[in-house]
Short mmCIF file of C-alpha atoms and ligand atoms in Angstrom, two decimals:
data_model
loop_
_atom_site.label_atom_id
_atom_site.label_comp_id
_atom_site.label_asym_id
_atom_site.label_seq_id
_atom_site.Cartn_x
_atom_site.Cartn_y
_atom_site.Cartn_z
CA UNK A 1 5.10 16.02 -6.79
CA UNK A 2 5.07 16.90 -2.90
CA UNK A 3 7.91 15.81 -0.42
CA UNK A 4 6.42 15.58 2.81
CA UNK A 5 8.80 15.95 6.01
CA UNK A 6 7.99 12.75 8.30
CA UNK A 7 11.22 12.06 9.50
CA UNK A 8 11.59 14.07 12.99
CA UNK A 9 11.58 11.77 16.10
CA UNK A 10 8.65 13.91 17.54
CA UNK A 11 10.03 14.62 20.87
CA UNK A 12 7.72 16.74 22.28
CA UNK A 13 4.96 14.06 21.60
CA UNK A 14 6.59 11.63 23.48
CA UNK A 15 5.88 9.18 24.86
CA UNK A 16 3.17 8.72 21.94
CA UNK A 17 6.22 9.21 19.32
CA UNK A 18 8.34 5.94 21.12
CA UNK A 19 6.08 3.92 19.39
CA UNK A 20 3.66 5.57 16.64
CA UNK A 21 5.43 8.34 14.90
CA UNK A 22 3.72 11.63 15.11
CA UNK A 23 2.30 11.75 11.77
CA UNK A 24 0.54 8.40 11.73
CA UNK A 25 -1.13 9.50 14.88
CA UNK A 26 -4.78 9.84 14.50
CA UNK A 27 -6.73 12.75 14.32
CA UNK A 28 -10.27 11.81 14.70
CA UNK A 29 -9.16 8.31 14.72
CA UNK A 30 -7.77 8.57 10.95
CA UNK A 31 -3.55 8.98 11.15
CA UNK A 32 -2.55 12.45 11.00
CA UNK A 33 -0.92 11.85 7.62
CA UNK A 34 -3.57 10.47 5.48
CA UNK A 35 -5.79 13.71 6.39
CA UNK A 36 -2.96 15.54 4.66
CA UNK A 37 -2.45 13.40 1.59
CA UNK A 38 -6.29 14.18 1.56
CA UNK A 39 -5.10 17.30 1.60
CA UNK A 40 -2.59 17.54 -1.12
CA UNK A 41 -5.02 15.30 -3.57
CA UNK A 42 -7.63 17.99 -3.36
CA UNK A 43 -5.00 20.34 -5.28
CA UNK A 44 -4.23 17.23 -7.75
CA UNK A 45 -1.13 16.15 -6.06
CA UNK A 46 -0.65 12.73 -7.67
CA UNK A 47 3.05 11.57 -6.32
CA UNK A 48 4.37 11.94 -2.66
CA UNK A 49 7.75 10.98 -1.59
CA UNK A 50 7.93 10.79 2.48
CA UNK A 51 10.96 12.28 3.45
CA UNK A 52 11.80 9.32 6.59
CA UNK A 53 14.23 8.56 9.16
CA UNK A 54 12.54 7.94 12.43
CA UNK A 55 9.95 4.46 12.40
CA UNK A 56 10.33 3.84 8.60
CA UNK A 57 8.46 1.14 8.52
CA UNK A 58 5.40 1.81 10.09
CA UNK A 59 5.03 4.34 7.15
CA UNK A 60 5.61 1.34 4.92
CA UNK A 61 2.67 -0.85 6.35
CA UNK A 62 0.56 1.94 6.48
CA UNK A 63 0.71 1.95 2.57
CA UNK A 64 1.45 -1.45 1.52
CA UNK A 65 0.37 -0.90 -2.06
CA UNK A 66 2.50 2.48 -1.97
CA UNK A 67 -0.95 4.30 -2.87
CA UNK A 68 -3.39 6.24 -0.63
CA UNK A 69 -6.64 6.58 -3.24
CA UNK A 70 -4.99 8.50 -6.51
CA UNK A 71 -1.89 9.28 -4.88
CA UNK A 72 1.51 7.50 -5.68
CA UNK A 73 3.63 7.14 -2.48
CA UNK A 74 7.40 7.06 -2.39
CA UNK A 75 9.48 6.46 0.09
CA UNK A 76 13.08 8.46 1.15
CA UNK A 77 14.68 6.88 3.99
CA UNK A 78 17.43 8.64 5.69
CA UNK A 79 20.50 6.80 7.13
CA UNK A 80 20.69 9.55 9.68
CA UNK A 81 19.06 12.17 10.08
CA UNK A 82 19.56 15.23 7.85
CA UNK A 83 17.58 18.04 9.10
CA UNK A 84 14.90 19.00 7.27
CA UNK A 85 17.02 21.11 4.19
CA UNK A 86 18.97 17.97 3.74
CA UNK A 87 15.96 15.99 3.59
CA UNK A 88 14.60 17.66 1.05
CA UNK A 89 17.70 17.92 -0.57
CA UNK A 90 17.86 13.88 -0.52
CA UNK A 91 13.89 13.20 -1.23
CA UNK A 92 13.76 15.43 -4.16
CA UNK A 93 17.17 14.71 -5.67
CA UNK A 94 16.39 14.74 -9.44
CA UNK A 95 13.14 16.58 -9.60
CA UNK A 96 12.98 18.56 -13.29
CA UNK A 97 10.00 20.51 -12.25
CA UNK A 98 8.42 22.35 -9.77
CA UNK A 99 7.60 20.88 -6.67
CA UNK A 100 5.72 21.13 -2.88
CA UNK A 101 7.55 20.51 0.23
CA UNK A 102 5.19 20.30 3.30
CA UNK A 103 5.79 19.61 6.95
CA UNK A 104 4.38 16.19 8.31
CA UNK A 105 2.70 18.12 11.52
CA UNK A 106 0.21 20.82 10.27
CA UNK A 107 -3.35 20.47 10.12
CA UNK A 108 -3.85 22.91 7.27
CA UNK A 109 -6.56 23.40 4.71
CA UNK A 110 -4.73 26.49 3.08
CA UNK A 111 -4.43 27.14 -0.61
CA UNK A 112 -1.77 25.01 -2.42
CA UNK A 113 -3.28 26.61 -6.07
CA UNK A 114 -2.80 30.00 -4.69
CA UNK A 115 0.56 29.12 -3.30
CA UNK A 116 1.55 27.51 -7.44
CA UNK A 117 -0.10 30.53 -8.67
CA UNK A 118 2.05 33.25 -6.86
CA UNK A 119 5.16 31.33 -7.12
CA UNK A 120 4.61 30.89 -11.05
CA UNK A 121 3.67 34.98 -11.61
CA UNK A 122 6.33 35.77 -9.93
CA UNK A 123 9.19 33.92 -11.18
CA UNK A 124 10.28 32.78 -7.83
CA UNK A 125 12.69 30.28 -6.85
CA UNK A 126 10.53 29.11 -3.76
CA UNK A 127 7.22 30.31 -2.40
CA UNK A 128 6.26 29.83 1.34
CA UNK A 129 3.16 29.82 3.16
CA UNK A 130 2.93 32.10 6.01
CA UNK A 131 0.35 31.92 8.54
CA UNK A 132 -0.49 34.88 11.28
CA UNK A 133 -0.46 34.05 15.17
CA UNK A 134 -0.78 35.73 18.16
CA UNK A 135 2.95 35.17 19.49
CA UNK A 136 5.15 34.55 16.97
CA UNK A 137 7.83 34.58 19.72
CA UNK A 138 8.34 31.26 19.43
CA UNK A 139 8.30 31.02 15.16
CA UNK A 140 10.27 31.66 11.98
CA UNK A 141 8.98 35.28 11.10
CA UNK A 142 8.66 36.41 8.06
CA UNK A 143 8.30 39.74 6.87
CA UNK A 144 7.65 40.61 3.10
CA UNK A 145 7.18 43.37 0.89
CA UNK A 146 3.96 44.44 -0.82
CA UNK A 147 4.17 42.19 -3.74
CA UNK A 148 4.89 39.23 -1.26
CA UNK A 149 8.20 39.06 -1.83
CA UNK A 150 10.46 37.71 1.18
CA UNK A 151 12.40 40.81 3.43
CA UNK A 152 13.88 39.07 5.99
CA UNK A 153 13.77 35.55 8.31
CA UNK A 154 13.76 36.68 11.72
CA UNK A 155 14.20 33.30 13.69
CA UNK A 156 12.50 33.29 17.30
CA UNK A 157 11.94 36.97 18.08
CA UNK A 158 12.14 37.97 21.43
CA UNK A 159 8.28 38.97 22.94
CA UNK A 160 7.23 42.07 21.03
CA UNK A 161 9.74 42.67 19.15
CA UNK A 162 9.36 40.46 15.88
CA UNK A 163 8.65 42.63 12.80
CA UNK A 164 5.24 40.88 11.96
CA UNK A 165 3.01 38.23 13.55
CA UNK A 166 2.98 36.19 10.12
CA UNK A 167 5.21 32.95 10.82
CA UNK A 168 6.72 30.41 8.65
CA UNK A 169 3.51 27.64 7.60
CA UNK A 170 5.51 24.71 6.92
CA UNK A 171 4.22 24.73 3.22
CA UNK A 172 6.43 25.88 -0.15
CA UNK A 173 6.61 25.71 -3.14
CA UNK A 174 10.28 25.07 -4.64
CA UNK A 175 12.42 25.31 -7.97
CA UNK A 176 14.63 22.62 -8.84
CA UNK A 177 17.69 24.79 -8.33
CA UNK A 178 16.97 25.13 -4.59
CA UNK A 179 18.17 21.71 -4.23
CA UNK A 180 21.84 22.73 -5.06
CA UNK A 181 21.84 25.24 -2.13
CA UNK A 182 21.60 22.70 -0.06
CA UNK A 183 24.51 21.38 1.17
CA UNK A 184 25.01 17.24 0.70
CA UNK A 185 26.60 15.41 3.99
CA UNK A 186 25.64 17.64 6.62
CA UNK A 187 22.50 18.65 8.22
CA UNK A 188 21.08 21.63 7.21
CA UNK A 189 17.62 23.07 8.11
CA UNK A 190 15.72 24.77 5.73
CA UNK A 191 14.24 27.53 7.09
CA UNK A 192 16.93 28.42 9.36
CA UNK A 193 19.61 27.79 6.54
CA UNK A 194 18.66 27.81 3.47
CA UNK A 195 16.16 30.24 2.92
CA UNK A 196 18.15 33.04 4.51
CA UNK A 197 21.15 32.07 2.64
CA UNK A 198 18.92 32.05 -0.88
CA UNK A 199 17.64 35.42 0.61
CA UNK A 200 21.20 36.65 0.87
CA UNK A 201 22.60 35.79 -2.52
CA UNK A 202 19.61 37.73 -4.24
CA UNK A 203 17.29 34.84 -4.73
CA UNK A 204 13.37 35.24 -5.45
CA UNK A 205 12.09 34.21 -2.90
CA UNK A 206 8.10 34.72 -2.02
CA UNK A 207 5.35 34.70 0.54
CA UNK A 208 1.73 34.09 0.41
CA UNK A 209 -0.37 34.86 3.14
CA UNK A 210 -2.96 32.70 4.53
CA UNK A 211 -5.65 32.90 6.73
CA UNK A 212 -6.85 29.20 6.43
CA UNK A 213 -7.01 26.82 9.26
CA UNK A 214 -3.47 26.26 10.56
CA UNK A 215 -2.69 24.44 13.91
CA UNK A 216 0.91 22.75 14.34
CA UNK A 217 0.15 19.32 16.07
CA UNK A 218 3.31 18.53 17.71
CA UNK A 219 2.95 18.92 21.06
CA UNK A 220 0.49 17.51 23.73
CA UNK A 221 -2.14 20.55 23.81
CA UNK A 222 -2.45 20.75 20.93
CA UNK A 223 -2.76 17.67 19.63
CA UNK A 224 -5.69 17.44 21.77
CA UNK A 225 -7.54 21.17 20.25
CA UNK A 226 -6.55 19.66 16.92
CA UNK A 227 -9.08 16.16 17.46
CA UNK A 228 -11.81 19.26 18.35
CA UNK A 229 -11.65 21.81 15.99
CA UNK A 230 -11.76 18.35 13.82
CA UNK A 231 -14.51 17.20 15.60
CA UNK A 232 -16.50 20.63 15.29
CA UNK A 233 -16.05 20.43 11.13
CA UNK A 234 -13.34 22.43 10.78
CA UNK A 235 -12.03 20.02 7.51
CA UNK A 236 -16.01 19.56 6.65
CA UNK A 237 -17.90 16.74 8.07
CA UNK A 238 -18.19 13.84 8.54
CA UNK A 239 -15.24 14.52 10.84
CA UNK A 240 -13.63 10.84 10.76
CA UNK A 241 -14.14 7.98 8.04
CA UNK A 242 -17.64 6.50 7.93
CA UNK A 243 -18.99 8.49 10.78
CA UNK A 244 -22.63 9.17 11.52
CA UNK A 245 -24.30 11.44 13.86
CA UNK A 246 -26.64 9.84 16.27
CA UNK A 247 -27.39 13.44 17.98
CA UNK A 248 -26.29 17.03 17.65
CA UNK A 249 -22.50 16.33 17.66
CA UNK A 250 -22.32 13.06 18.76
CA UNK A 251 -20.16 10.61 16.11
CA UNK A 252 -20.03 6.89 15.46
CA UNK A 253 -18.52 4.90 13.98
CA UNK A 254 -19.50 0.88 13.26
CA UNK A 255 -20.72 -0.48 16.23
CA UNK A 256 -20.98 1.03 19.67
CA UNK A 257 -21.79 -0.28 22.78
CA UNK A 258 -23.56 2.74 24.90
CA UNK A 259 -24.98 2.03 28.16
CA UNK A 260 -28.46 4.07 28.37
CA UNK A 261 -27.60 5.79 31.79
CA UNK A 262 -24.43 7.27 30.14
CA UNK A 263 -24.03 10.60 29.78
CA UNK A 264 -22.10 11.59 26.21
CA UNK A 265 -21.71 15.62 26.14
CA UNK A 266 -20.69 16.90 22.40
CA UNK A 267 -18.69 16.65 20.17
CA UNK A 268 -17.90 13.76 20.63
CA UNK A 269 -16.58 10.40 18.29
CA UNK A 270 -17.10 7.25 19.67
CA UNK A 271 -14.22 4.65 17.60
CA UNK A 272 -15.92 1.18 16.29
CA UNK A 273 -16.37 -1.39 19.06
CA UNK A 274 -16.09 1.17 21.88
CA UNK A 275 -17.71 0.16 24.97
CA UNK A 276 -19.06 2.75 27.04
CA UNK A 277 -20.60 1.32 30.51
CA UNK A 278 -23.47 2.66 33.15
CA UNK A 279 -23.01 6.60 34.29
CA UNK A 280 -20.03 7.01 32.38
CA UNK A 281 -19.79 10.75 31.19
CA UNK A 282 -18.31 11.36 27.81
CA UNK A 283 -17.03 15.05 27.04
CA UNK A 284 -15.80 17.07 24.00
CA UNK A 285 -13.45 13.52 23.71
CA UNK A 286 -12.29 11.05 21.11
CA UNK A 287 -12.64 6.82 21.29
CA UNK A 288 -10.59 5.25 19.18
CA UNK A 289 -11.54 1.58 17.65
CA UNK A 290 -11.84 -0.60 20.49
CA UNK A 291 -12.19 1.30 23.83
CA UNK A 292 -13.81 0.93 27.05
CA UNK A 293 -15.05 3.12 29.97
CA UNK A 294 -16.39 1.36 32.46
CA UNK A 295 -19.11 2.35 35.29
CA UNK A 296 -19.14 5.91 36.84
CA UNK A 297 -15.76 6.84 35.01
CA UNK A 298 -15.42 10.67 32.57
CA UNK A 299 -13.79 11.18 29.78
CA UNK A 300 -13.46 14.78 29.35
CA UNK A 301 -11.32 17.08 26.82
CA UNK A 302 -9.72 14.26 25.82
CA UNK A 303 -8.21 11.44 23.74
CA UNK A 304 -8.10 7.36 23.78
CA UNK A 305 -6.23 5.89 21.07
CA UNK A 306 -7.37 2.11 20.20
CA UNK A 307 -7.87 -0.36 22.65
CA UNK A 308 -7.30 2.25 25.50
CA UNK A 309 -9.03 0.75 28.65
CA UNK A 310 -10.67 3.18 31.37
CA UNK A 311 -11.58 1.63 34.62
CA UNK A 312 -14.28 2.31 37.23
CA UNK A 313 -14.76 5.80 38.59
CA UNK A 314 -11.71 6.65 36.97
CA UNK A 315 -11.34 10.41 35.56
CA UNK A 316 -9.85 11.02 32.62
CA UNK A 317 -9.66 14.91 31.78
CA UNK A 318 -7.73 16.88 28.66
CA UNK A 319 -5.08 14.11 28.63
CA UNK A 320 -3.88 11.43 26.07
CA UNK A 321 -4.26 7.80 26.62
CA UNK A 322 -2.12 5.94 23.97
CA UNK A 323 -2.89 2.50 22.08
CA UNK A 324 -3.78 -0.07 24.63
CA UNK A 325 -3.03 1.54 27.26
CA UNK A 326 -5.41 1.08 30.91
CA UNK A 327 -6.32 3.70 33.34
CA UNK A 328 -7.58 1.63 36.51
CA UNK A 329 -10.29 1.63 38.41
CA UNK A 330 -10.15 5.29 40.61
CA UNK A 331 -7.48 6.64 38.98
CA UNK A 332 -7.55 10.34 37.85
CA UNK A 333 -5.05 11.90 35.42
CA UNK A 334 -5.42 15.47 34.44
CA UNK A 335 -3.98 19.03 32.80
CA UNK A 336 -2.61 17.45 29.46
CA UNK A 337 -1.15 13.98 31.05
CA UNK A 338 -0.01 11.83 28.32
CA UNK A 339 0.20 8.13 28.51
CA UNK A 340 2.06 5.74 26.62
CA UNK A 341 0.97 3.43 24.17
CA UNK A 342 0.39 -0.35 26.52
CA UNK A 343 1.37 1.88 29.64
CA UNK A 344 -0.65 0.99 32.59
CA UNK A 345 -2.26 3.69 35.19
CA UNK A 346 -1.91 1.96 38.79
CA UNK A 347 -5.64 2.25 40.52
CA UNK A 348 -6.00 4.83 42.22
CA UNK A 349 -3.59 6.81 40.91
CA UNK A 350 -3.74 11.12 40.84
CA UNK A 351 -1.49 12.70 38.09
CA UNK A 352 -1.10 16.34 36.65
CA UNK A 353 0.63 16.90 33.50
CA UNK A 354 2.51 13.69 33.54
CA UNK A 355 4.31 11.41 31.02
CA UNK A 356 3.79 7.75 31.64
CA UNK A 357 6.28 5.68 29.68
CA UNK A 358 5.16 2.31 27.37
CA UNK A 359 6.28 -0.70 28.53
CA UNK A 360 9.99 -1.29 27.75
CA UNK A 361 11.00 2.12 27.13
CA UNK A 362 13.83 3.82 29.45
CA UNK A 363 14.12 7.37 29.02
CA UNK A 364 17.41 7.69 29.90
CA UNK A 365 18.89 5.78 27.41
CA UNK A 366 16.95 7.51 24.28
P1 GTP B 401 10.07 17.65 17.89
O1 GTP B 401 11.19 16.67 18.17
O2 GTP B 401 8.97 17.54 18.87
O3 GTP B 401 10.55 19.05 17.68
O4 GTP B 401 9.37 17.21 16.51
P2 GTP B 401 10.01 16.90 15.06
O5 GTP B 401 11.07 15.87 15.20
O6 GTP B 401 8.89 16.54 14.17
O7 GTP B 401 10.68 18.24 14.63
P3 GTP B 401 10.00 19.51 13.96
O8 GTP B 401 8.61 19.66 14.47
O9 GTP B 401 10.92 20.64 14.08
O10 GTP B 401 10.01 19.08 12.43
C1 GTP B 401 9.20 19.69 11.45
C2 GTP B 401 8.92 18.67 10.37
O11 GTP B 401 10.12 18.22 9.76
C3 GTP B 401 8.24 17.43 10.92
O12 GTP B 401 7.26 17.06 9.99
C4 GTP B 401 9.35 16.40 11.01
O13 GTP B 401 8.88 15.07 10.79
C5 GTP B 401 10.29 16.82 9.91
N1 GTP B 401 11.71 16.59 10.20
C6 GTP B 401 12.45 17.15 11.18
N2 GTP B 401 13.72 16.76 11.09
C7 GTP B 401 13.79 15.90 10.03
C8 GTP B 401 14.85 15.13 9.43
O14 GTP B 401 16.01 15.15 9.85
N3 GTP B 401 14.53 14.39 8.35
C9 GTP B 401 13.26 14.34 7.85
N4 GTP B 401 13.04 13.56 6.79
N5 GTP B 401 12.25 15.03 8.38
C10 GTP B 401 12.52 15.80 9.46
#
């Protein structure tokens, strides 16, 4: 059984997250979430329970059968939200074995047998995936001893000074009896809480590193290298569902409509039903189902989600352009501008890093 964490409101993806929670955003024009129950089946992961809180429902119609191929889905919806130690704590209430608890943001393809088998030789309590980056300023560090097991939790270093560049992956592997150090009623995260408190009453706890693909979606740039490290095979190819390769890193899928003067500049996945129109460049981007670029416009370094609509001469570069949302004719948006799902991009229009809200959605009061 694996309890994966989809309940966080996804702030720093907003304004995608008003609407679409982060983890059924598409990578590669499949949701975020199915790659990882894609995931989790590979190590024979038969029964899910998605930890919930924010957008229940969409998670619901997603899976109406509660399946997704040989996996069993459950669902744990919180009443409010309980950090993600108490959500845990709620999802896997009752568990009699071991279990996996993954975060519902990282694009991962690391080890989950290695992960059982060190956590099973070593008797441990709980087992965690670390992964190495360059500035681990900004991460739950975690130190460990030769025989992996955990030293210390060392939460957001300051610059240089953090004991080791191997941060928390979002991945473990728990005992039943975790679940009772987790207190019931209040929130309680669990790698700022719980582990350090298991670490400080003598628990086992252990570490595996892991030098498998890692990248932590939730937030706007990366998001965006996630769809092309995707796109360039980095989970195997085909990179999205059904996709075929019409030239050297340039994907389709169903039925495009590609104007012969266009320009398409790889990798590069054109959604079914995209419409692509004369002199249009395409560029290291992602159509979703349903899009259109019209005359003389460039997509470059970046993402339309379905039904997006890019007018004439418009520029679109390493920015985000939500469900159904239009870009007008002339309008240029630029350096990781993100635009709400339905949102609308006035003609002529020049915009740097920007968040344009959805329709109906007033910042101020969320
Ligand atoms: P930001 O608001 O942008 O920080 O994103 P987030 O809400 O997803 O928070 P964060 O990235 O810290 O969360 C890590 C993982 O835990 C994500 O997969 C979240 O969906 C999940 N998560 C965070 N808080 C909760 C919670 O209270 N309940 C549940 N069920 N999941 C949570």
């Amino acid at each position: 059984m694996a309890v994966v964490l989809v309940g966080g409101e996804g702030t720093r993806l907003r304004p995608l997250t008003y609407t679409t929670p982060k983890p059924l955003l598409p990578i590669c024009n499949r949701p975020f979430l199915e790659r990882q129950l894609l995931w989790l089946a590979s190590s024979g992961v038969d029964e899910v329970v998605l930890s919930m809180g924010y957008l229940p429902d969409a998670f619901k119609q997603r899976f109406p059968d509660d399946r997704f191929g040989e996996i069993q889905i459950r669902y744990a919806v919180e009443d409010e939200p309980l950090g993600t130690g108490g959500a845990i704590r709620f999802a896997a209430e009752g568990a009699t074995g071991t279990f996996l608890v993954c975060n519902g943001d990282v694009l991962t393809d690391l080890d989950i047998r290695e992960l059982l088998k060190v956590h099973e030789a070593a008797a441990a309590e709980a087992t965690i995936a670390l992964t190495q980056v360059e500035d681990p300023s900004a991460f739950g560090v975690v130190p460990t001893a030769e025989d992996g097991r955990v030293l210390a939790f060392v939460v957001k270093p300051p610059p240089g000074l953090a004991p080791t560049d191997w941060i928390n992956a979002g991945t473990y592997v728990l005992e039943p009896s975790m679940l009772e150090r987790i207190p019931t009623g209040v929130t309680a995260s669990v790698e700022r809480e719980t582990f350090p408190r298991t670490l400080e009453s003598g628990g086992a706890l252990y570490a595996v590193q892991s030098d498998a693909f890692w990248l932590d979606i939730g937030v706007p740039r990366q998001f965006l290298d996630a769809q092309e490290f995707v796109l360039d095979g980095v989970l195997g190819f085909p990179p999205a569902p059904g996709a075929r390769e019409q030239g050297e890193g340039i994907w389709v899928q169903g039925d495009v409509d590609v104007d012969p003067t266009a320009r398409l500049a790889p990798p590069v996945l054109l959604g079914d039903g995209s419409v692509i129109g004369a002199d249009v460049a395409v560029k290291r981007s992602v159509l979703g189902p349903g899009c259109r670029v019209r005359e003389a416009a460039s997509v470059v370094g970046s993402v339309l989600l379905d039904g997006a609509q890019v007018g004439a001469r418009s520029a679109i570069t390493d920015s985000i352009v939500g469900s159904g949302a239009e870009v007008q004719a002339g309008a240029s948006i630029g350096e990781v501008t993100v635009v709400g799902a339905g949102a609308v991009v006035e003609a002529g229009t020049a915009m740097l890093g920007a968040r344009v809200l959805p329709p109906g959605v007033d910042e101020a009061a969320t």
